[in-house]
Tab-separated table of C-alpha atoms and ligand atoms in Angstrom:
chain	number	residue	atom	x	y	z
Q	63	MET	CA	41.513	35.479	-177.420
Q	64	ILE	CA	44.456	37.339	-176.013
Q	65	LYS	CA	46.193	39.858	-178.137
Q	66	PRO	CA	49.015	37.954	-180.050
Q	67	ILE	CA	52.596	39.079	-179.781
Q	68	ILE	CA	54.899	38.859	-182.708
Q	69	VAL	CA	58.661	39.385	-182.230
Q	70	GLY	CA	60.974	39.812	-185.135
Q	71	ASN	CA	64.582	38.731	-184.395
Q	72	TRP	CA	66.788	40.335	-186.982
Q	73	LYS	CA	70.048	38.792	-185.738
Q	74	LEU	CA	73.082	40.090	-187.520
Q	75	ASN	CA	71.228	41.631	-190.492
Q	76	GLY	CA	70.420	45.133	-191.845
Q	77	THR	CA	71.923	48.491	-192.744
Q	78	GLN	CA	70.763	51.926	-191.922
Q	79	GLU	CA	69.321	52.152	-195.377
Q	80	SER	CA	67.516	48.779	-195.399
Q	81	ILE	CA	66.193	49.287	-191.887
Q	82	LYS	CA	64.712	52.732	-192.728
Q	83	ILE	CA	62.942	51.363	-195.730
Q	84	PHE	CA	61.520	48.387	-193.713
Q	85	LEU	CA	60.349	50.658	-190.779
Q	86	ASN	CA	58.617	53.140	-193.040
Q	87	LEU	CA	56.698	50.283	-194.677
Q	88	LEU	CA	55.886	48.630	-191.348
Q	89	ASN	CA	54.706	51.994	-190.080
Q	90	LYS	CA	52.217	52.330	-192.871
Q	91	PHE	CA	50.942	48.758	-192.464
Q	92	LEU	CA	50.553	48.960	-188.690
Q	93	VAL	CA	48.091	51.791	-188.836
Q	94	ASN	CA	45.347	49.259	-189.124
Q	95	TYR	CA	46.703	46.901	-186.482
Q	96	HIS	CA	47.121	49.262	-183.623
Q	97	GLU	CA	44.784	47.382	-181.325
Q	98	LYS	CA	45.038	43.873	-182.731
Q	99	CYS	CA	48.553	42.795	-182.153
Q	100	THR	CA	51.699	43.586	-180.215
Q	101	VAL	CA	54.681	43.863	-182.562
Q	102	VAL	CA	58.324	43.974	-181.426
Q	103	ILE	CA	61.354	44.263	-183.634
Q	104	SER	CA	64.591	43.186	-182.059
Q	105	LEU	CA	67.138	44.785	-184.437
Q	106	PRO	CA	70.872	45.070	-184.028
Q	107	ILE	CA	70.991	47.352	-181.116
Q	108	LEU	CA	73.227	50.025	-182.532
Q	109	TYR	CA	70.339	50.788	-185.060
Q	110	ALA	CA	67.834	51.407	-182.274
Q	111	TYR	CA	67.921	55.098	-182.921
Q	112	LEU	CA	66.343	54.600	-186.337
Q	113	ILE	CA	63.171	53.478	-184.692
Q	114	ARG	CA	63.159	56.573	-182.538
Q	115	ASN	CA	63.148	58.537	-185.776
Q	116	THR	CA	59.931	56.918	-187.082
Q	117	LEU	CA	56.320	57.296	-186.169
Q	118	LEU	CA	56.451	53.690	-184.889
Q	119	PHE	CA	57.826	54.984	-181.659
Q	120	ASP	CA	54.419	56.488	-180.916
Q	121	ASN	CA	52.461	53.387	-181.721
Q	122	LYS	CA	51.232	51.879	-178.462
Q	123	ASN	CA	51.396	48.374	-179.779
Q	124	PHE	CA	54.819	48.605	-181.320
Q	125	PHE	CA	57.927	48.015	-179.173
Q	126	LEU	CA	61.689	47.986	-179.625
Q	127	GLY	CA	63.396	44.770	-178.572
Q	128	ALA	CA	66.929	43.587	-178.022
Q	129	GLN	CA	68.505	40.258	-178.942
Q	130	ASN	CA	70.550	39.854	-175.797
Q	131	THR	CA	71.878	41.460	-172.694
Q	132	ASP	CA	74.879	40.985	-170.403
Q	133	ASN	CA	74.361	39.374	-167.036
Q	134	HIS	CA	75.778	42.435	-165.292
Q	135	ASN	CA	74.551	46.004	-165.079
Q	136	SER	CA	77.920	47.653	-165.301
Q	137	GLY	CA	81.610	47.110	-164.907
Q	138	SER	CA	84.638	45.728	-166.734
Q	139	PHE	CA	82.830	43.667	-169.379
Q	140	THR	CA	84.258	44.730	-172.760
Q	141	GLY	CA	81.803	44.687	-175.559
Q	142	GLU	CA	78.711	44.080	-173.500
Q	143	ILE	CA	75.379	45.941	-173.177
Q	144	SER	CA	73.397	45.817	-169.878
Q	145	PRO	CA	69.739	45.784	-168.904
Q	146	ILE	CA	70.028	49.311	-167.538
Q	147	MET	CA	71.467	50.520	-170.851
Q	148	LEU	CA	68.701	48.798	-172.833
Q	149	LYS	CA	66.044	50.334	-170.594
Q	150	ASP	CA	67.765	53.756	-171.041
Q	151	LEU	CA	67.382	53.278	-174.873
Q	152	GLY	CA	63.634	52.785	-174.529
Q	153	ILE	CA	63.687	48.977	-175.003
Q	154	LYS	CA	61.000	46.877	-173.461
Q	155	TYR	CA	61.491	43.304	-174.600
Q	156	VAL	CA	64.752	41.433	-174.425
Q	157	ILE	CA	65.411	37.966	-176.015
Q	158	ILE	CA	67.681	35.802	-173.844
Q	159	GLY	CA	68.817	32.271	-174.116
Q	160	HIS	CA	68.480	32.051	-177.852
Q	161	SER	CA	69.995	28.786	-179.033
Q	162	GLU	CA	72.558	30.657	-181.126
Q	163	ARG	CA	73.830	32.285	-177.954
Q	164	ARG	CA	73.616	29.010	-175.962
Q	165	PHE	CA	75.739	27.237	-178.570
Q	166	ASN	CA	77.872	29.925	-180.205
Q	167	HIS	CA	78.713	31.759	-176.909
Q	168	ASN	CA	78.516	28.897	-174.437
Q	169	GLU	CA	75.749	30.515	-172.479
Q	170	THR	CA	74.600	28.232	-169.563
Q	171	ASN	CA	71.152	28.043	-168.002
Q	172	ARG	CA	72.682	29.797	-164.936
Q	173	MET	CA	73.989	32.795	-166.927
Q	174	ILE	CA	70.716	33.045	-168.689
Q	175	ALA	CA	68.880	32.998	-165.347
Q	176	ASN	CA	71.099	35.819	-164.092
Q	177	LYS	CA	70.147	37.878	-167.164
Q	178	PHE	CA	66.463	37.111	-166.566
Q	179	PHE	CA	66.895	38.316	-162.960
Q	180	LEU	CA	68.427	41.609	-163.951
Q	181	LEU	CA	65.885	42.212	-166.675
Q	182	LYS	CA	63.017	41.776	-164.202
Q	183	LYS	CA	64.822	44.005	-161.699
Q	184	GLU	CA	64.722	46.807	-164.427
Q	185	ASN	CA	61.069	45.972	-165.288
Q	186	LEU	CA	62.038	44.897	-168.723
Q	187	ILE	CA	60.230	41.806	-170.268
Q	188	PRO	CA	62.454	38.815	-170.874
Q	189	ILE	CA	61.715	36.625	-173.850
Q	190	LEU	CA	63.318	33.349	-172.686
Q	191	CYS	CA	63.983	30.958	-175.515
Q	192	ILE	CA	63.979	27.255	-174.572
Q	193	GLY	CA	63.869	24.104	-176.567
Q	194	GLU	CA	65.473	20.862	-177.497
Q	195	THR	CA	68.046	19.838	-180.090
Q	196	LYS	CA	67.313	17.213	-182.691
Q	197	GLN	CA	69.291	14.622	-180.700
Q	198	GLU	CA	67.335	15.448	-177.595
Q	199	LYS	CA	64.154	15.170	-179.471
Q	200	LEU	CA	65.108	11.762	-180.797
Q	201	GLU	CA	65.969	10.622	-177.274
Q	202	ASN	CA	62.488	11.809	-176.170
Q	203	ASN	CA	64.034	14.355	-173.910
Q	204	THR	CA	62.144	17.480	-174.934
Q	205	ILE	CA	60.062	17.857	-171.676
Q	206	ASN	CA	63.196	17.286	-169.552
Q	207	ILE	CA	65.178	19.878	-171.394
Q	208	CYS	CA	62.467	22.503	-171.320
Q	209	LYS	CA	61.896	21.788	-167.652
Q	210	LYS	CA	65.536	22.180	-166.807
Q	211	GLN	CA	65.672	25.477	-168.752
Q	212	ILE	CA	62.602	26.707	-166.805
Q	213	ASP	CA	63.772	25.484	-163.415
Q	214	SER	CA	67.015	27.356	-163.662
Q	215	ILE	CA	64.942	30.535	-163.781
Q	216	PHE	CA	62.826	29.573	-160.796
Q	217	ASP	CA	66.007	28.747	-158.841
Q	218	ILE	CA	67.534	32.178	-159.300
Q	219	CYS	CA	64.395	34.374	-159.615
Q	220	GLY	CA	61.870	32.764	-157.348
Q	221	ILE	CA	58.311	31.415	-157.897
Q	222	GLN	CA	56.952	34.623	-159.288
Q	223	ALA	CA	59.644	34.882	-161.959
Q	224	PHE	CA	57.379	34.386	-164.916
Q	225	ASN	CA	54.862	37.122	-164.247
Q	226	ASP	CA	55.244	39.711	-167.028
Q	227	SER	CA	57.380	37.610	-169.194
Q	228	ILE	CA	57.449	35.431	-172.354
Q	229	ILE	CA	58.713	31.972	-173.018
Q	230	ALA	CA	59.504	31.312	-176.693
Q	231	TYR	CA	59.463	27.549	-177.359
Q	232	GLU	CA	62.009	27.208	-180.065
Q	233	PRO	CA	63.020	23.649	-180.946
Q	234	VAL	CA	66.600	24.027	-182.071
Q	235	TRP	CA	66.126	21.723	-185.065
Q	236	ALA	CA	63.375	23.991	-186.368
Q	237	ILE	CA	65.408	27.198	-186.263
Q	238	GLY	CA	66.724	28.352	-189.593
Q	239	SER	CA	65.716	25.060	-191.213
Q	240	GLU	CA	62.861	24.224	-193.480
Q	241	ILE	CA	61.107	22.128	-190.936
Q	242	SER	CA	58.831	23.661	-188.378
Q	243	ALA	CA	57.294	21.789	-185.468
Q	244	THR	CA	53.771	20.672	-186.477
Q	245	PRO	CA	50.966	22.588	-184.757
Q	246	LYS	CA	50.215	19.536	-182.611
Q	247	GLU	CA	53.958	19.114	-181.431
Q	248	ALA	CA	54.155	22.811	-180.725
Q	249	GLN	CA	50.900	22.789	-178.772
Q	250	PHE	CA	51.922	19.780	-176.786
Q	251	ILE	CA	55.067	21.478	-175.504
Q	252	ALA	CA	53.368	24.905	-175.135
Q	253	ARG	CA	50.694	23.272	-172.967
Q	254	PHE	CA	53.289	21.514	-170.844
Q	255	ILE	CA	55.185	24.829	-170.365
Q	256	ARG	CA	51.974	26.670	-169.238
Q	257	GLN	CA	50.841	23.967	-166.898
Q	258	TYR	CA	54.286	23.491	-165.356
Q	259	ILE	CA	54.691	27.282	-164.771
Q	260	VAL	CA	51.157	27.608	-163.426
Q	261	SER	CA	51.705	24.762	-161.055
Q	262	ARG	CA	54.909	26.114	-159.725
Q	263	THR	CA	53.573	29.676	-159.395
Q	264	ASN	CA	50.608	28.483	-157.356
Q	265	ASP	CA	48.143	29.672	-160.028
Q	266	ARG	CA	48.944	33.224	-159.482
Q	267	ILE	CA	50.683	33.943	-162.810
Q	268	LYS	CA	49.785	37.130	-164.741
Q	269	ASN	CA	50.875	38.558	-168.084
Q	270	PHE	CA	52.637	35.423	-169.179
Q	271	PHE	CA	52.809	34.512	-172.864
Q	272	ILE	CA	54.051	31.525	-174.752
Q	273	GLN	CA	55.419	32.023	-178.337
Q	274	TYR	CA	56.397	29.449	-180.928
Q	275	GLY	CA	59.526	29.978	-182.985
Q	276	GLY	CA	61.199	28.008	-185.666
Q	277	SER	CA	60.564	28.184	-189.441
Q	278	VAL	CA	57.248	30.068	-189.118
Q	279	THR	CA	56.133	31.355	-192.493
Q	280	ARG	CA	52.891	32.509	-194.084
Q	281	LYS	CA	52.174	28.943	-194.916
Q	282	ASN	CA	52.171	27.416	-191.371
Q	283	ALA	CA	51.344	30.521	-189.222
Q	284	LYS	CA	47.593	30.085	-189.312
Q	285	ASN	CA	47.586	26.536	-187.963
Q	286	LEU	CA	50.131	27.252	-185.395
Q	287	ILE	CA	48.384	30.409	-183.959
Q	288	LYS	CA	45.108	28.394	-183.751
Q	289	GLN	CA	46.659	26.281	-180.960
Q	290	LYS	CA	45.268	27.095	-177.637
Q	291	ASP	CA	48.584	27.661	-175.770
Q	292	ILE	CA	50.505	29.540	-178.508
Q	293	ASP	CA	50.089	33.343	-178.074
Q	294	GLY	CA	52.340	34.520	-180.751
Q	295	PHE	CA	55.551	33.977	-182.657
Q	296	LEU	CA	59.309	34.590	-182.475
Q	297	LEU	CA	60.287	34.998	-186.193
Q	298	GLY	CA	63.800	34.869	-187.619
Q	299	ARG	CA	63.917	34.903	-191.384
Q	300	SER	CA	60.248	35.831	-191.882
Q	301	SER	CA	60.818	39.005	-190.005
Q	302	LEU	CA	63.481	40.255	-192.521
Q	303	GLN	CA	61.121	40.515	-195.382
Q	304	ILE	CA	58.421	43.157	-194.982
Q	305	GLU	CA	55.971	41.257	-197.106
Q	306	GLU	CA	56.357	38.047	-195.178
Q	307	PHE	CA	56.306	39.797	-191.810
Q	308	THR	CA	53.171	41.779	-192.502
Q	309	LYS	CA	51.486	38.809	-194.105
Q	310	ILE	CA	52.034	36.730	-190.920
Q	311	ILE	CA	50.529	39.599	-188.896
Q	312	GLU	CA	47.468	39.608	-191.153
Q	313	ILE	CA	47.047	35.866	-191.095
Q	314	ILE	CA	46.925	35.563	-187.392
Q	315	HIS	CA	43.791	37.684	-187.319
Q	316	VAL	CA	41.695	35.814	-189.900
G	612	PEP	C1	64.978	32.213	-184.567
G	612	PEP	O1	66.167	32.258	-184.829
G	612	PEP	O2	64.580	32.481	-183.438
G	612	PEP	C2	64.009	31.640	-185.570
G	612	PEP	C3	62.900	31.400	-185.095
G	612	PEP	O3	64.495	31.627	-186.803
G	612	PEP	P1	63.699	31.220	-188.099
G	612	PEP	O4	62.274	31.800	-187.949
G	612	PEP	O5	64.437	31.649	-189.246
G	612	PEP	O6	63.552	29.686	-188.119
């Protein structure tokens, strides 16, 4: 079994105080999980310095993540943060294409592919979120939507694009809801994603992971991680509570 990768996406949540408390507890917990799991916390980026101040920064299996990047490296782009800046901060993983960015900030597949390109150029690891809306699912369009979102990356970044990268399959209807995809549904799409990428990469893909995201909790984590093509999770709400987050890390090893 490959080492699972768990990413917490904290979105617009946390204060210096609450983050310090969380990180200290996580630090204590992870002592026993050094070799078993890769853990990434994508916190609001201005708080990144808090991680530098904890022992977590020395843990080989713990990484700092970002929730987004701009699709330029520098210039007149007020309010943005670039891949080069993220790298400079010690960040390794960067979420792009989250449905909240696609819908709330009108991000297109092309813009996301440009971000992917720049992240790879800086040797950062993109976590590309893909997935269908409820309507698209009802119209049996899941595969088409995922394929389009993947194709836009191949178009801009070439056939080796997905080496050293992660795709998070996140059905939009499952995010922030009470309904997760079933293990069977998640596996079906994860398998499609893997086969499609392997076929387009001429079988030479390396260090490529597929996560599932969307209402993962301690209740469904075990059955989801058992699926052959699911290598880890992208967690929203469950990453905000230390008990739930660490419980999920425990569960995936049983
Ligand atoms: C997410 O926003 O990426 C997510 C998976 O959220 P949640 O776990 O809360 O559904």
